Every structure is written in structure tokens, then in C-alpha cells.
mmCIF file of C-alpha atoms in Angstrom:
data_model
loop_
_atom_site.group_PDB
_atom_site.id
_atom_site.type_symbol
_atom_site.label_atom_id
_atom_site.label_comp_id
_atom_site.label_asym_id
_atom_site.label_seq_id
_atom_site.Cartn_x
_atom_site.Cartn_y
_atom_site.Cartn_z
ATOM 1 C CA MET C 1 129.365 -113.460 21.159
ATOM 2 C CA ARG C 2 131.846 -110.738 20.317
ATOM 3 C CA GLY C 3 135.481 -110.242 21.042
ATOM 4 C CA ASP C 4 139.077 -110.474 19.933
ATOM 5 C CA TYR C 5 139.366 -114.183 19.198
ATOM 6 C CA ARG C 6 142.736 -115.866 18.930
ATOM 7 C CA GLN C 7 143.560 -119.298 17.575
ATOM 8 C CA PRO C 8 143.277 -121.890 20.394
ATOM 9 C CA ALA C 9 146.556 -123.407 21.564
ATOM 10 C CA ASP C 10 145.451 -126.894 20.492
ATOM 11 C CA GLY C 11 144.626 -125.713 16.975
ATOM 12 C CA GLY C 12 141.038 -126.908 17.265
ATOM 13 C CA LEU C 13 137.704 -125.322 16.413
ATOM 14 C CA VAL C 14 135.419 -123.316 18.670
ATOM 15 C CA GLU C 15 131.803 -124.423 18.199
ATOM 16 C CA VAL C 16 129.151 -121.787 18.970
ATOM 17 C CA SER C 17 125.403 -122.468 19.136
ATOM 18 C CA VAL C 18 123.024 -119.539 18.531
ATOM 19 C CA PRO C 19 119.217 -119.293 18.437
ATOM 20 C CA HIS C 20 117.660 -119.953 15.044
ATOM 21 C CA GLY C 21 117.392 -116.775 13.030
ATOM 22 C CA ARG C 22 120.671 -115.306 14.277
ATOM 23 C CA HIS C 23 122.535 -115.199 10.982
ATOM 24 C CA LEU C 24 126.108 -115.205 12.226
ATOM 25 C CA GLU C 25 128.684 -116.548 9.805
ATOM 26 C CA SER C 26 131.329 -119.094 10.687
ATOM 27 C CA THR C 27 134.788 -117.616 10.345
ATOM 28 C CA GLY C 28 138.283 -118.900 10.898
ATOM 29 C CA PHE C 29 138.261 -121.434 13.712
ATOM 30 C CA VAL C 30 134.772 -120.413 14.958
ATOM 31 C CA VAL C 31 131.930 -122.633 13.708
ATOM 32 C CA VAL C 32 128.382 -121.317 14.238
ATOM 33 C CA HIS C 33 125.371 -123.610 14.637
ATOM 34 C CA GLN C 34 121.803 -122.334 14.522
ATOM 35 C CA THR C 35 119.380 -124.239 16.708
ATOM 36 C CA ARG C 36 115.650 -124.109 17.485
ATOM 37 C CA ARG C 37 116.160 -125.869 20.819
ATOM 38 C CA PRO C 38 116.552 -123.857 24.055
ATOM 39 C CA LEU C 39 120.206 -123.290 24.869
ATOM 40 C CA GLY C 40 119.804 -123.382 28.641
ATOM 41 C CA ASP C 41 120.995 -120.864 31.187
ATOM 42 C CA GLN C 42 124.525 -121.981 32.098
ATOM 43 C CA VAL C 43 127.062 -119.144 32.303
ATOM 44 C CA VAL C 44 130.863 -119.424 32.520
ATOM 45 C CA SER C 45 133.026 -116.302 32.875
ATOM 46 C CA GLY C 46 130.064 -114.179 31.853
ATOM 47 C CA LEU C 47 129.354 -116.114 28.650
ATOM 48 C CA PRO C 48 126.339 -118.389 28.131
ATOM 49 C CA VAL C 49 127.417 -121.966 27.436
ATOM 50 C CA THR C 50 125.783 -125.302 26.737
ATOM 51 C CA GLY C 51 126.352 -128.453 28.768
ATOM 52 C CA ALA C 52 128.820 -131.124 27.699
ATOM 53 C CA ALA C 53 126.115 -133.535 26.506
ATOM 54 C CA ARG C 54 124.409 -130.843 24.425
ATOM 55 C CA ALA C 55 127.739 -129.779 22.904
ATOM 56 C CA ALA C 56 128.708 -133.366 22.124
ATOM 57 C CA VAL C 57 125.447 -133.802 20.198
ATOM 58 C CA ASP C 58 125.459 -130.402 18.477
ATOM 59 C CA VAL C 59 128.979 -130.695 17.061
ATOM 60 C CA PRO C 60 128.310 -133.913 15.067
ATOM 61 C CA LEU C 61 125.357 -132.268 13.313
ATOM 62 C CA SER C 62 127.768 -130.343 11.089
ATOM 63 C CA ALA C 63 130.822 -132.625 11.278
ATOM 64 C CA ARG C 64 132.331 -133.624 7.955
ATOM 65 C CA ARG C 65 134.325 -136.598 9.226
ATOM 66 C CA ARG C 66 133.109 -139.605 11.152
ATOM 67 C CA GLN C 67 136.288 -139.550 13.232
ATOM 68 C CA ASP C 68 135.411 -136.075 14.536
ATOM 69 C CA VAL C 69 132.056 -137.357 15.795
ATOM 70 C CA GLU C 70 133.705 -140.330 17.496
ATOM 71 C CA HIS C 71 136.363 -138.092 19.044
ATOM 72 C CA VAL C 72 133.868 -135.647 20.587
ATOM 73 C CA VAL C 73 131.709 -138.376 22.133
ATOM 74 C CA ALA C 74 134.723 -140.342 23.389
ATOM 75 C CA ASP C 75 136.290 -137.205 24.863
ATOM 76 C CA VAL C 76 133.317 -136.160 27.003
ATOM 77 C CA LEU C 77 132.836 -139.724 28.248
ATOM 78 C CA GLN C 78 136.509 -140.304 29.069
ATOM 79 C CA LYS C 79 136.686 -137.006 30.960
ATOM 80 C CA GLU C 80 133.388 -137.871 32.721
ATOM 81 C CA LEU C 81 131.874 -134.557 31.660
ATOM 82 C CA THR C 82 128.609 -136.360 30.923
ATOM 83 C CA ASP C 83 127.206 -139.878 30.716
ATOM 84 C CA LEU C 84 125.372 -142.057 28.227
ATOM 85 C CA ALA C 85 121.951 -141.243 29.697
ATOM 86 C CA GLU C 86 122.449 -137.496 29.136
ATOM 87 C CA LEU C 87 123.835 -138.083 25.629
ATOM 88 C CA ALA C 88 120.847 -140.276 24.785
ATOM 89 C CA ALA C 89 118.417 -137.615 26.060
ATOM 90 C CA GLU C 90 120.073 -134.879 23.983
ATOM 91 C CA THR C 91 120.056 -137.139 20.930
ATOM 92 C CA ARG C 92 116.334 -137.781 21.290
ATOM 93 C CA ALA C 93 115.752 -134.032 21.524
ATOM 94 C CA VAL C 94 117.473 -133.519 18.167
ATOM 95 C CA GLY C 95 114.981 -135.846 16.492
ATOM 96 C CA ARG C 96 115.281 -136.425 12.753
ATOM 97 C CA LEU C 97 118.400 -134.251 12.499
ATOM 98 C CA VAL C 98 120.520 -136.925 14.167
ATOM 99 C CA THR C 99 123.118 -138.218 11.717
ATOM 100 C CA PRO C 100 123.930 -141.918 11.148
ATOM 101 C CA TRP C 101 127.468 -141.227 12.400
ATOM 102 C CA LEU C 102 126.170 -139.976 15.732
ATOM 103 C CA ARG C 103 123.720 -142.870 16.120
ATOM 104 C CA GLN C 104 126.459 -145.419 15.427
ATOM 105 C CA THR C 105 128.911 -143.703 17.758
ATOM 106 C CA LEU C 106 126.408 -143.766 20.625
ATOM 107 C CA THR C 107 125.616 -147.413 19.890
ATOM 108 C CA ASP C 108 129.327 -148.189 20.082
ATOM 109 C CA ALA C 109 129.559 -146.284 23.378
ATOM 110 C CA LEU C 110 126.756 -148.453 24.783
ATOM 111 C CA ARG C 111 128.897 -151.484 23.940
ATOM 112 C CA GLY C 112 131.596 -150.075 26.201
ATOM 113 C CA MET C 113 133.767 -148.461 23.534
ATOM 114 C CA ARG C 114 135.430 -145.267 24.735
ATOM 115 C CA SER C 115 137.872 -144.159 22.022
ATOM 116 C CA VAL C 116 138.136 -143.400 18.327
ATOM 117 C CA GLY C 117 140.709 -146.173 18.002
ATOM 118 C CA GLU C 118 138.242 -148.731 19.335
ATOM 119 C CA ALA C 119 135.751 -147.663 16.665
ATOM 120 C CA ASP C 120 138.426 -148.183 14.002
ATOM 121 C CA LEU C 121 139.231 -151.583 15.489
ATOM 122 C CA ARG C 122 135.570 -152.619 15.444
ATOM 123 C CA ARG C 123 135.250 -151.703 11.756
ATOM 124 C CA VAL C 124 138.213 -153.970 11.011
ATOM 125 C CA ILE C 125 136.664 -156.775 13.077
ATOM 126 C CA LEU C 126 133.310 -156.503 11.313
ATOM 127 C CA ALA C 127 134.901 -156.298 7.854
ATOM 128 C CA ALA C 128 136.892 -159.460 8.607
ATOM 129 C CA GLY C 129 133.745 -161.316 9.691
ATOM 130 C CA LEU C 130 135.075 -161.937 13.191
ATOM 131 C CA PRO C 131 132.768 -162.480 16.178
ATOM 132 C CA GLU C 132 131.986 -159.459 18.330
ATOM 133 C CA PRO C 133 134.376 -159.256 21.303
ATOM 134 C CA GLU C 134 133.817 -157.757 24.729
ATOM 135 C CA TRP C 135 134.700 -154.072 24.647
ATOM 136 C CA ASN C 136 136.695 -152.299 27.347
ATOM 137 C CA ALA C 137 136.816 -155.646 29.121
ATOM 138 C CA ALA C 138 138.228 -155.919 32.637
ATOM 139 C CA VAL C 139 141.015 -158.474 33.093
ATOM 140 C CA SER C 140 142.368 -159.557 36.493
ATOM 141 C CA THR C 141 146.104 -160.177 36.734
ATOM 142 C CA PRO C 142 148.484 -160.879 39.643
ATOM 143 C CA PHE C 143 149.507 -157.230 39.350
ATOM 144 C CA GLY C 144 146.086 -155.643 39.340
ATOM 145 C CA ALA C 145 143.072 -155.207 37.068
ATOM 146 C CA PHE C 146 143.440 -153.786 33.566
ATOM 147 C CA HIS C 147 141.074 -153.116 30.682
ATOM 148 C CA LEU C 148 141.478 -154.344 27.123
ATOM 149 C CA ASP C 149 139.959 -152.531 24.159
ATOM 150 C CA ALA C 150 138.642 -155.833 22.776
ATOM 151 C CA TYR C 151 138.675 -159.296 24.346
ATOM 152 C CA TRP C 152 137.572 -162.704 23.092
ATOM 153 C CA ARG C 153 137.337 -164.446 26.437
ATOM 154 C CA ALA C 154 136.834 -167.998 25.144
ATOM 155 C CA GLN C 155 139.950 -167.798 22.976
ATOM 156 C CA GLN C 156 141.899 -165.695 25.503
ATOM 157 C CA VAL C 157 142.832 -163.198 22.807
ATOM 158 C CA GLY C 158 142.846 -159.453 23.317
ATOM 159 C CA ALA C 159 143.303 -156.579 20.877
ATOM 160 C CA GLU C 160 144.406 -153.003 21.454
ATOM 161 C CA ALA C 161 144.074 -149.961 19.214
ATOM 162 C CA ASP C 162 147.120 -147.839 20.003
ATOM 163 C CA GLY C 163 146.496 -144.162 19.312
ATOM 164 C CA THR C 164 149.314 -141.925 18.155
ATOM 165 C CA ALA C 165 148.631 -139.467 20.995
ATOM 166 C CA PHE C 166 149.431 -142.128 23.598
ATOM 167 C CA HIS C 167 152.734 -143.855 24.467
ATOM 168 C CA LEU C 168 154.703 -140.773 23.430
ATOM 169 C CA SER C 169 156.279 -140.007 26.792
ATOM 170 C CA ALA C 170 158.776 -142.290 28.516
ATOM 171 C CA ARG C 171 156.423 -142.601 31.497
ATOM 172 C CA ASP C 172 153.452 -143.662 29.341
ATOM 173 C CA TRP C 173 155.616 -146.132 27.456
ATOM 174 C CA GLN C 174 156.948 -147.741 30.645
ATOM 175 C CA ALA C 175 153.479 -147.967 32.184
ATOM 176 C CA ASP C 176 152.202 -149.566 28.991
ATOM 177 C CA LEU C 177 154.917 -152.243 29.115
ATOM 178 C CA VAL C 178 154.040 -153.038 32.736
ATOM 179 C CA ARG C 179 150.406 -153.426 31.733
ATOM 180 C CA GLN C 180 151.254 -155.605 28.735
ATOM 181 C CA ASN C 181 153.480 -157.907 30.802
ATOM 182 C CA ALA C 182 150.768 -158.259 33.437
ATOM 183 C CA VAL C 183 148.230 -159.274 30.791
ATOM 184 C CA HIS C 184 150.626 -161.757 29.180
ATOM 185 C CA VAL C 185 151.187 -163.489 32.531
ATOM 186 C CA THR C 186 147.516 -164.528 32.538
ATOM 187 C CA GLY C 187 147.971 -166.374 29.237
ATOM 188 C CA ILE C 188 146.104 -163.816 27.145
ATOM 189 C CA ARG C 189 147.572 -163.215 23.688
ATOM 190 C CA LEU C 190 147.458 -159.466 23.202
ATOM 191 C CA MET C 191 147.448 -158.125 19.650
ATOM 192 C CA ARG C 192 148.511 -154.499 19.209
ATOM 193 C CA PHE C 193 147.469 -152.332 16.261
ATOM 194 C CA PRO C 194 148.454 -148.679 15.717
ATOM 195 C CA VAL C 195 145.353 -146.711 14.726
ATOM 196 C CA PRO C 196 146.931 -145.474 11.440
ATOM 197 C CA ARG C 197 147.520 -149.107 10.456
ATOM 198 C CA LEU C 198 143.925 -150.076 11.261
ATOM 199 C CA ARG C 199 142.873 -147.407 8.765
ATOM 200 C CA SER C 200 145.436 -148.050 6.052
ATOM 201 C CA ALA C 201 145.834 -151.832 6.281
ATOM 202 C CA GLY C 202 142.573 -153.048 7.771
ATOM 203 C CA GLN C 203 142.468 -156.308 5.810
ATOM 204 C CA ALA C 204 145.935 -157.307 6.993
ATOM 205 C CA CYS C 205 144.981 -156.518 10.596
ATOM 206 C CA GLY C 206 141.861 -158.643 10.191
ATOM 207 C CA ARG C 207 143.882 -161.593 8.898
ATOM 208 C CA GLU C 208 146.211 -161.349 11.885
ATOM 209 C CA LEU C 209 143.245 -161.460 14.253
ATOM 210 C CA TRP C 210 141.823 -164.469 12.400
ATOM 211 C CA ALA C 211 145.149 -166.292 12.894
ATOM 212 C CA ALA C 212 145.351 -165.338 16.584
ATOM 213 C CA LEU C 213 141.791 -166.538 17.225
ATOM 214 C CA GLY C 214 142.357 -169.766 15.321
ATOM 215 C CA LEU C 215 139.136 -169.375 13.344
#
């Protein structure tokens, strides 16, 4: 690929896969991956591209943060750009190069987890020795069906990992309050945890969940 590249508006990185042996250096916001696997024949605007599942598996191979791996997988699933079957097939094709972070992220996705915040919440739950909840669990209320990040059905306790990118607009905030009130009407105790707090004060969050569950 050649051209006059400009920093993306979202400030992210552009990941480029090239055939093995093409010694192109990463530079600026462009990260180059060499691969021995066929790249496929998809073309967009005259440029060859890989599919969403392939991209979501290639990016974690050089990721330096677990959160980046979780974000990429969650993003393609939430946007329905691919599904778990395609991700699993691409992962098998990678073979021994698959990283533990990618394996764990796909395992979490199979549990129903669809966000980075849910992965942070699960780490807190496991560290606290709490039982595994249902993930992305559907809850029926008089005002419609909603999904909870984590739900202990027997104890009627739910937990939400609130990401900093959500609830920022007045519309999102109002919709979130409607959802929360609807869940409370059913008798479910809903615990809310900002993602930064799950990361910085995980033990305290775990103790609060212990108290809510009455364990």
C-alpha cells in the first residue's frame, strides 16, 4: 500500500497485513503484520482488504495490551461484522501463534460477554471467589426485555460494567435510567461499577458484590 496517509479522526491505528517476506516497516499510526496465510481477494475502493474475522484475529497477534484484544473482538461482534464461528475458524488457522489473551477473549465471548467492561467485571468476580453469573442475561420487565452484563438469577442480583464511552449524552443517560428503573421494578438489585473503578479498586468492588449476594 502506498499513499499520503493522514492520522485517522479517531486517533487509532491502521493495521495492515502483508505477505510474508514483504519487509515493510511500521510507521506512525500504521502497523504492519507479515503473514504466511492467504489474505483473500476482497477489495474495497481499489485496495485489497481482509475480512472482519481475519482482522480481529490478526490484530491481537501483535497487541501489547489485553484490553486492546478484548476491544477488537467485542467491537466486531457488537457491530455484527462477524460471528463466533468465523472468529473460531480464523483462530484455528493461526495455530500455535494464537496468544493466551486471544484465547481467553474468545472463551469469554462464548460465555455471552460482548464488551471490554464485562471482561474487567469477570476478572473482579473471579478474584473475589464469587460464583460465575449468567452473562448478557435477558431480563423481562413490565416495560420490555433488557440485558444485564452479569446476573445471579437465584439471588436476583445483577451487575453492570459502565464504560466511560457510554452515558455521556443526555439521551443515553435518560435511556439508561429508564432501563435501570424497569429492572428494579422486577426486584432485581442492580450493582453498577464504572470500568475505571473495576480496574483500580477491584477488591472493593468484589466485597460489594459479596454483600449484595449475601454470600
